[in-house]
mmCIF file of C-alpha atoms in Angstrom:
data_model
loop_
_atom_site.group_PDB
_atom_site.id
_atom_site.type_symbol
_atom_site.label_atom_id
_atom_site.label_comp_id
_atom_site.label_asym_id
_atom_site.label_seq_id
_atom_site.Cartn_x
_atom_site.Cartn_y
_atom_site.Cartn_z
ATOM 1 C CA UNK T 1 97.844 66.850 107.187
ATOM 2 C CA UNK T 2 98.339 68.858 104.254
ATOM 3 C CA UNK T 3 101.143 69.160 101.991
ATOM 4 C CA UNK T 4 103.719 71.898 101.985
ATOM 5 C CA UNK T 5 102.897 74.053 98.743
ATOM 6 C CA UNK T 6 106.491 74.857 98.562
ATOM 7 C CA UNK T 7 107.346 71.458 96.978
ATOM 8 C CA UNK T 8 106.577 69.947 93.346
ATOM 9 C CA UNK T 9 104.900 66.937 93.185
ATOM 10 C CA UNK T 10 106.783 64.588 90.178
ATOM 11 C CA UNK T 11 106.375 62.236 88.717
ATOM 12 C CA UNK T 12 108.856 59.736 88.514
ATOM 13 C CA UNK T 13 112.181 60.454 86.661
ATOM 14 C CA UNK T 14 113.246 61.154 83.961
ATOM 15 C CA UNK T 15 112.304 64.654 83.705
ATOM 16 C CA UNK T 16 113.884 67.971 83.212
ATOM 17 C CA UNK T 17 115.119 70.222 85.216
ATOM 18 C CA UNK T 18 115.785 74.220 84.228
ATOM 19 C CA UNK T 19 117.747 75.781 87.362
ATOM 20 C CA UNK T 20 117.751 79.738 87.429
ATOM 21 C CA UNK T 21 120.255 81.000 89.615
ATOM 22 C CA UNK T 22 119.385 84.906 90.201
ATOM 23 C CA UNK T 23 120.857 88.118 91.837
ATOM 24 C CA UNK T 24 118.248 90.456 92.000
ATOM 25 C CA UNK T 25 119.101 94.087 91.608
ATOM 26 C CA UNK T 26 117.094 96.868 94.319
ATOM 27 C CA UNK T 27 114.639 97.981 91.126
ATOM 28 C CA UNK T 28 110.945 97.629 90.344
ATOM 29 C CA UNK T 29 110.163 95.050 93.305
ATOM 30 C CA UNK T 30 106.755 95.827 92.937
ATOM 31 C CA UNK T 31 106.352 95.006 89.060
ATOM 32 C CA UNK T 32 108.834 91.827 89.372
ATOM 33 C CA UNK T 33 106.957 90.527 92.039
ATOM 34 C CA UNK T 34 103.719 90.749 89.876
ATOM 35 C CA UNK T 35 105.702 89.228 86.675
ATOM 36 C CA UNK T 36 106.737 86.704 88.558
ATOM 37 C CA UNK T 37 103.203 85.705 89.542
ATOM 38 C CA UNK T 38 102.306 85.675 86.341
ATOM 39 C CA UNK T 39 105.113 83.605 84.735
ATOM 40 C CA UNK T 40 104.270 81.021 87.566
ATOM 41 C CA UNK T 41 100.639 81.284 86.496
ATOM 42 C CA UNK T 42 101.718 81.358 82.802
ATOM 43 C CA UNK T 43 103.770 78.454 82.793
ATOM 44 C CA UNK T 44 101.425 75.946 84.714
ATOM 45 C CA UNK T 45 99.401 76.492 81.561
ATOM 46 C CA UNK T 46 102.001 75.032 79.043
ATOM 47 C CA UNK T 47 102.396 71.522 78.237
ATOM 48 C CA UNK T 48 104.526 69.356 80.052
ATOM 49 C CA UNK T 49 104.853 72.033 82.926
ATOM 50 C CA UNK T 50 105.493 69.765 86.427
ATOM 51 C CA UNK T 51 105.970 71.922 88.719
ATOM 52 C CA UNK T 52 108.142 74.301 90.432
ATOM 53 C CA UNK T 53 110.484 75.224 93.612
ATOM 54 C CA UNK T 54 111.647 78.448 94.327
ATOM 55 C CA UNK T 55 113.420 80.824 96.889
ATOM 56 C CA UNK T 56 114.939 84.279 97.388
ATOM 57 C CA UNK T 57 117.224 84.967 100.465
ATOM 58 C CA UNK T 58 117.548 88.663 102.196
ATOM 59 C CA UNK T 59 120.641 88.924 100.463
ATOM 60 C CA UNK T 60 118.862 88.980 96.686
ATOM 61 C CA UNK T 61 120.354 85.894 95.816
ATOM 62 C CA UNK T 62 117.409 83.420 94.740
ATOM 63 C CA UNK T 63 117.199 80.194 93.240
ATOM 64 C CA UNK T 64 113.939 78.579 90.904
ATOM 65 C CA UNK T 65 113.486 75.145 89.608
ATOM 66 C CA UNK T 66 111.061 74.406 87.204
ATOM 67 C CA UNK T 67 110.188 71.084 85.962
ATOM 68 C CA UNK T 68 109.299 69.968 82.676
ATOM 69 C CA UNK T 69 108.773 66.678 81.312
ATOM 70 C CA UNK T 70 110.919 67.119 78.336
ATOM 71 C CA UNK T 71 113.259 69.008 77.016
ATOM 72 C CA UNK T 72 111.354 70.746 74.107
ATOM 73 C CA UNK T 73 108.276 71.638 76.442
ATOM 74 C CA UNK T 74 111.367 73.632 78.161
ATOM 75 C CA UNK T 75 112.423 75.330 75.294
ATOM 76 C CA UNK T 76 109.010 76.231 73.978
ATOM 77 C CA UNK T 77 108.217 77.941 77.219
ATOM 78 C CA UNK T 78 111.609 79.903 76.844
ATOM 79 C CA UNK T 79 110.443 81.261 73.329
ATOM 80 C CA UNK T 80 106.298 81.838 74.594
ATOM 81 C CA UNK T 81 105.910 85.751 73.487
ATOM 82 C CA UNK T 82 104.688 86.386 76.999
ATOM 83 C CA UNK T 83 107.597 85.149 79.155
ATOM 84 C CA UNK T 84 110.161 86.651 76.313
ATOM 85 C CA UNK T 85 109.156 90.128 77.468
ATOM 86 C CA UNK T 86 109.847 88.719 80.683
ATOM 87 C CA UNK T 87 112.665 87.813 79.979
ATOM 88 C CA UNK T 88 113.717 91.113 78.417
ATOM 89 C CA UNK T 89 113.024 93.020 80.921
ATOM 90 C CA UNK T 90 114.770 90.844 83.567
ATOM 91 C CA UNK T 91 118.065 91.839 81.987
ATOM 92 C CA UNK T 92 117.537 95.219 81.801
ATOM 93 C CA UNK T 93 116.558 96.217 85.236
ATOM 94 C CA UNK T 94 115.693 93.138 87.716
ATOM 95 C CA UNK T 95 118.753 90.699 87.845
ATOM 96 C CA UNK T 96 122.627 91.743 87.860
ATOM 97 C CA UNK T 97 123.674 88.403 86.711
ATOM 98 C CA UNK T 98 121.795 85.310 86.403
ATOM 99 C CA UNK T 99 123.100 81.473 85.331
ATOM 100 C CA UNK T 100 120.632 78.761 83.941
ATOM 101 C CA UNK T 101 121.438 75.090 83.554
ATOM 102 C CA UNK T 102 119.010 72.771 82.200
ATOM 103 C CA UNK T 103 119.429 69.154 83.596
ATOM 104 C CA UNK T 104 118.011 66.019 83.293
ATOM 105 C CA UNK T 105 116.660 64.609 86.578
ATOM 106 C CA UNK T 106 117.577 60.962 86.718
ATOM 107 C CA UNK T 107 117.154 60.134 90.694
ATOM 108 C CA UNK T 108 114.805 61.463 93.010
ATOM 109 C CA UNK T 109 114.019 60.710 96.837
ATOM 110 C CA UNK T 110 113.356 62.603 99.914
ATOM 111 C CA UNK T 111 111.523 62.711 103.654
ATOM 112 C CA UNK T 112 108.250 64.046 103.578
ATOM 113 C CA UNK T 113 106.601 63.556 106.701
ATOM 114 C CA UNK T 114 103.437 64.388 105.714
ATOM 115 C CA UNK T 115 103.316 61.911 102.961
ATOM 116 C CA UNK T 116 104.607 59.022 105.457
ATOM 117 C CA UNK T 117 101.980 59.952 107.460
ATOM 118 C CA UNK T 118 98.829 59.339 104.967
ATOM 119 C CA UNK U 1 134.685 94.220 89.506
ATOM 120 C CA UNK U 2 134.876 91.096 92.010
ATOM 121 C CA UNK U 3 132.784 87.836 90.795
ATOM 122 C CA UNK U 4 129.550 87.288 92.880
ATOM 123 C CA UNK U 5 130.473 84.929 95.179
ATOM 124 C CA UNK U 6 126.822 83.573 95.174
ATOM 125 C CA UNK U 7 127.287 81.865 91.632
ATOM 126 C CA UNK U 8 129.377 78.446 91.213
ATOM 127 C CA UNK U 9 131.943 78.740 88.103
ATOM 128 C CA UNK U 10 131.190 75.559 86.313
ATOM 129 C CA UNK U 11 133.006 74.002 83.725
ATOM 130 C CA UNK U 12 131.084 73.131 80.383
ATOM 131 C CA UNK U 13 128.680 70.638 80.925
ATOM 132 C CA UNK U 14 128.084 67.833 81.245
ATOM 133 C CA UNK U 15 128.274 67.704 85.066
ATOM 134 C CA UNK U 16 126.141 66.211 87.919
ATOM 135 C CA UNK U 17 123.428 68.668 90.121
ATOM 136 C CA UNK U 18 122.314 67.391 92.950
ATOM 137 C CA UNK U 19 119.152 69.956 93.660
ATOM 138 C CA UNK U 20 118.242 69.728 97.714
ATOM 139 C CA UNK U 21 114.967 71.758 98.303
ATOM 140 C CA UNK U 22 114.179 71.638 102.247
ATOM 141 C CA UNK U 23 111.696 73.005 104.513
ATOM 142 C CA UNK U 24 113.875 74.284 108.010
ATOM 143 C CA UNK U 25 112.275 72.996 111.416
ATOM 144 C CA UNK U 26 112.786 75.629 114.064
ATOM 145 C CA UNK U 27 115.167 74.025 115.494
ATOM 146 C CA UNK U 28 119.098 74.382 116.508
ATOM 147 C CA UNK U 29 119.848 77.174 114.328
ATOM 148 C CA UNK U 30 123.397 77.537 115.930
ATOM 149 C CA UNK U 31 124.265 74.084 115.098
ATOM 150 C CA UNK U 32 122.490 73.966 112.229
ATOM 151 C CA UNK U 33 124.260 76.702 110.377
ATOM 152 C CA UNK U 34 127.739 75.545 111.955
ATOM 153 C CA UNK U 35 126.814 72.075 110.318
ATOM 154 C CA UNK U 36 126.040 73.457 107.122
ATOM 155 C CA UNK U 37 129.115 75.675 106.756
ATOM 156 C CA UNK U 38 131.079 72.720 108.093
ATOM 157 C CA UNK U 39 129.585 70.144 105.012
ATOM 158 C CA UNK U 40 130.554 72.821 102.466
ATOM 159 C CA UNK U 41 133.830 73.033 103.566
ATOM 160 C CA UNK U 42 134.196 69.125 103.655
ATOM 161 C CA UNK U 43 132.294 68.800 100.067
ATOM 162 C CA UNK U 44 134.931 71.676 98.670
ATOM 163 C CA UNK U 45 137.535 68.701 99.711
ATOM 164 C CA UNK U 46 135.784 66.339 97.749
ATOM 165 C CA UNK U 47 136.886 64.662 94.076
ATOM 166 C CA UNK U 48 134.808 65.662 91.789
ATOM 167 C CA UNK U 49 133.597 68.617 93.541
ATOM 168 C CA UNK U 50 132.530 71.416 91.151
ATOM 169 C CA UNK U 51 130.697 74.430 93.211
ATOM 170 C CA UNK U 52 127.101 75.583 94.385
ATOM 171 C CA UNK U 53 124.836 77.465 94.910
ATOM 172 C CA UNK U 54 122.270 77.862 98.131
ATOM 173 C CA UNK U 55 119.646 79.820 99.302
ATOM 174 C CA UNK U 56 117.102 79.947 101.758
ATOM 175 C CA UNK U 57 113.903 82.612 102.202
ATOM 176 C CA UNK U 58 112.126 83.936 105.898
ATOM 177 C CA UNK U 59 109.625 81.279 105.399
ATOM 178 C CA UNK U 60 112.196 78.435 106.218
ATOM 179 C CA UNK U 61 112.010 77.101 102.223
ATOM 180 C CA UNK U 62 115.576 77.105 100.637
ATOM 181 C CA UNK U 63 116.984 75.315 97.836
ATOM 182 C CA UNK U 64 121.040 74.263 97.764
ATOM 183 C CA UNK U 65 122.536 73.032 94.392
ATOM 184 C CA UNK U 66 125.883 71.513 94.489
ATOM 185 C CA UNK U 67 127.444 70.553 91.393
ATOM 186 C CA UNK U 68 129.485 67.702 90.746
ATOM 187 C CA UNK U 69 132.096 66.079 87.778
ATOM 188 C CA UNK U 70 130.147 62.757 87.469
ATOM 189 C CA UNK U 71 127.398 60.711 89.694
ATOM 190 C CA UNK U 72 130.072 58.802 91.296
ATOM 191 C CA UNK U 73 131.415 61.581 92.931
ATOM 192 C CA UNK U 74 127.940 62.599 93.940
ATOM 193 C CA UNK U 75 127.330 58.937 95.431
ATOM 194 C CA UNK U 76 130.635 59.430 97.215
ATOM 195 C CA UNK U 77 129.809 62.428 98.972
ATOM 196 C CA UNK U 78 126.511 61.061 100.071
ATOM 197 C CA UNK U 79 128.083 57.905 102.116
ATOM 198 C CA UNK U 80 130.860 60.383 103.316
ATOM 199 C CA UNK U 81 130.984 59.510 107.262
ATOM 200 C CA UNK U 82 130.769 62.801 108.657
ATOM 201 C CA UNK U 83 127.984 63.723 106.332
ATOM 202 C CA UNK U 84 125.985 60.486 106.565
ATOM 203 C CA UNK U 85 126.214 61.761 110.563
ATOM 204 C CA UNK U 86 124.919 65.638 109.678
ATOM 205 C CA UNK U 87 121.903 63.638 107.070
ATOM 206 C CA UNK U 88 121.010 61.583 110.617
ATOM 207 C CA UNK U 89 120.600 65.027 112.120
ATOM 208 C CA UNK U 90 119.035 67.015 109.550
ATOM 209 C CA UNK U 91 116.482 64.194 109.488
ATOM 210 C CA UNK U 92 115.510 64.263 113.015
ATOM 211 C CA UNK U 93 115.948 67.716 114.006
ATOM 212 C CA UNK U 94 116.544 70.388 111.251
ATOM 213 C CA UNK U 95 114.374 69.548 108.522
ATOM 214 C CA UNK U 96 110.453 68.788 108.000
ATOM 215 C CA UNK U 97 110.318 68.158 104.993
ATOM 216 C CA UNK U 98 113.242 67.630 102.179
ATOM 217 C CA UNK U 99 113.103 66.398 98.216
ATOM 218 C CA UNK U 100 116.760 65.243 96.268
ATOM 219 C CA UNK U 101 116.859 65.425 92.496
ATOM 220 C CA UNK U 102 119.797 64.254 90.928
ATOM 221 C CA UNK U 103 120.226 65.457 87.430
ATOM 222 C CA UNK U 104 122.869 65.858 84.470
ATOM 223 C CA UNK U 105 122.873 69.095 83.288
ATOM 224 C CA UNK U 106 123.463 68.851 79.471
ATOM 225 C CA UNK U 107 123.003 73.125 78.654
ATOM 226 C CA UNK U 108 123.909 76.126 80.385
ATOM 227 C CA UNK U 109 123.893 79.969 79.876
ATOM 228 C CA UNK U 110 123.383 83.033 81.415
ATOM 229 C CA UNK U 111 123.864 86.718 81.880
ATOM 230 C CA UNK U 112 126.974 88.012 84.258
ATOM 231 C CA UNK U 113 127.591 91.813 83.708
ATOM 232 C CA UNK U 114 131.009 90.939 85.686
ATOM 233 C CA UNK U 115 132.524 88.614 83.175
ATOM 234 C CA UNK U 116 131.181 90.656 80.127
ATOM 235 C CA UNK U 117 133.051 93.152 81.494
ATOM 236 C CA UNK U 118 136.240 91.897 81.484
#
């Protein structure tokens, strides 16, 4: 079977978590949609980049987790030049409010069929 | 201006996230989304019981963060009887897939025109 490509695969903890809560204003879909692609693609490049989970509802309300295994790989992606424009530009037109909490992931289980089947 | 009602209003951290990404089955929707509503309402009763934050997209994925004061109260909720019950279900009918990450969130920031406003 193959796996769903809507999960990360981890490691095992500890790693870290960055949680970006989102409401996504009506502007620009077209151009966030393609910087979004390219942050994804972006950040798989960086060191200590895990993985990442994300989804948007109808309502605009959205919620991404990436995963880094440590802190300062986190941070250094926050300050890349690349995702700082990004960033910018997220404020000013695509998201009317956004929260991000950066955790540390200290348990992790689940029920993935697809892996009890292999 | 009214808060979003999408967005838990955390205290400073340090809390406890519990991140649940899922995959939906196609299953039981009614009972499904009466379950859910019903386990927030219960977890809102809970000690320790902070907020969150949940979404899901058309393609089933959808990612529910509920924040708590300390791991303890997280472990509480998780053998609460009622909820062990709606777990039993969501394993055998509503979910294909599902991965928990329990994490301490040690930073958090964001941007929320509402409150700057105010």
């Amino acid at each position: 079977m193959t796996l769903d490509p809507g999960f990360a695969r981890l490691p095992s903890p500890p790693y870290v978590a960055v949680i970006f809560s989102s409401r996504r204003s009506a502007h620009d879909d077209a151009l966030y949609q393609a910087t979004a692609a390219r942050m994804l693609e972006l950040a798989r490049q960086q060191p200590g980049f895990l993985g990442e989970e994300s989804t948007r509802g109808a309502d605009g309300f959205g919620i991404t987790v990436a995963y880094w295994a440590s802190e300062s790989d986190a941070l250094r992606w926050k300050g890349h030049a690349e995702h700082r424009i990004a960033q910018e530009t997220g404020r000013a037109r695509w998201y009317e409010h956004y929260e991000i909490r950066v955790a540390t992931v200290t348990r992790a289980y689940g029920m993935n069929p697809q892996e009890k089947s292999t």
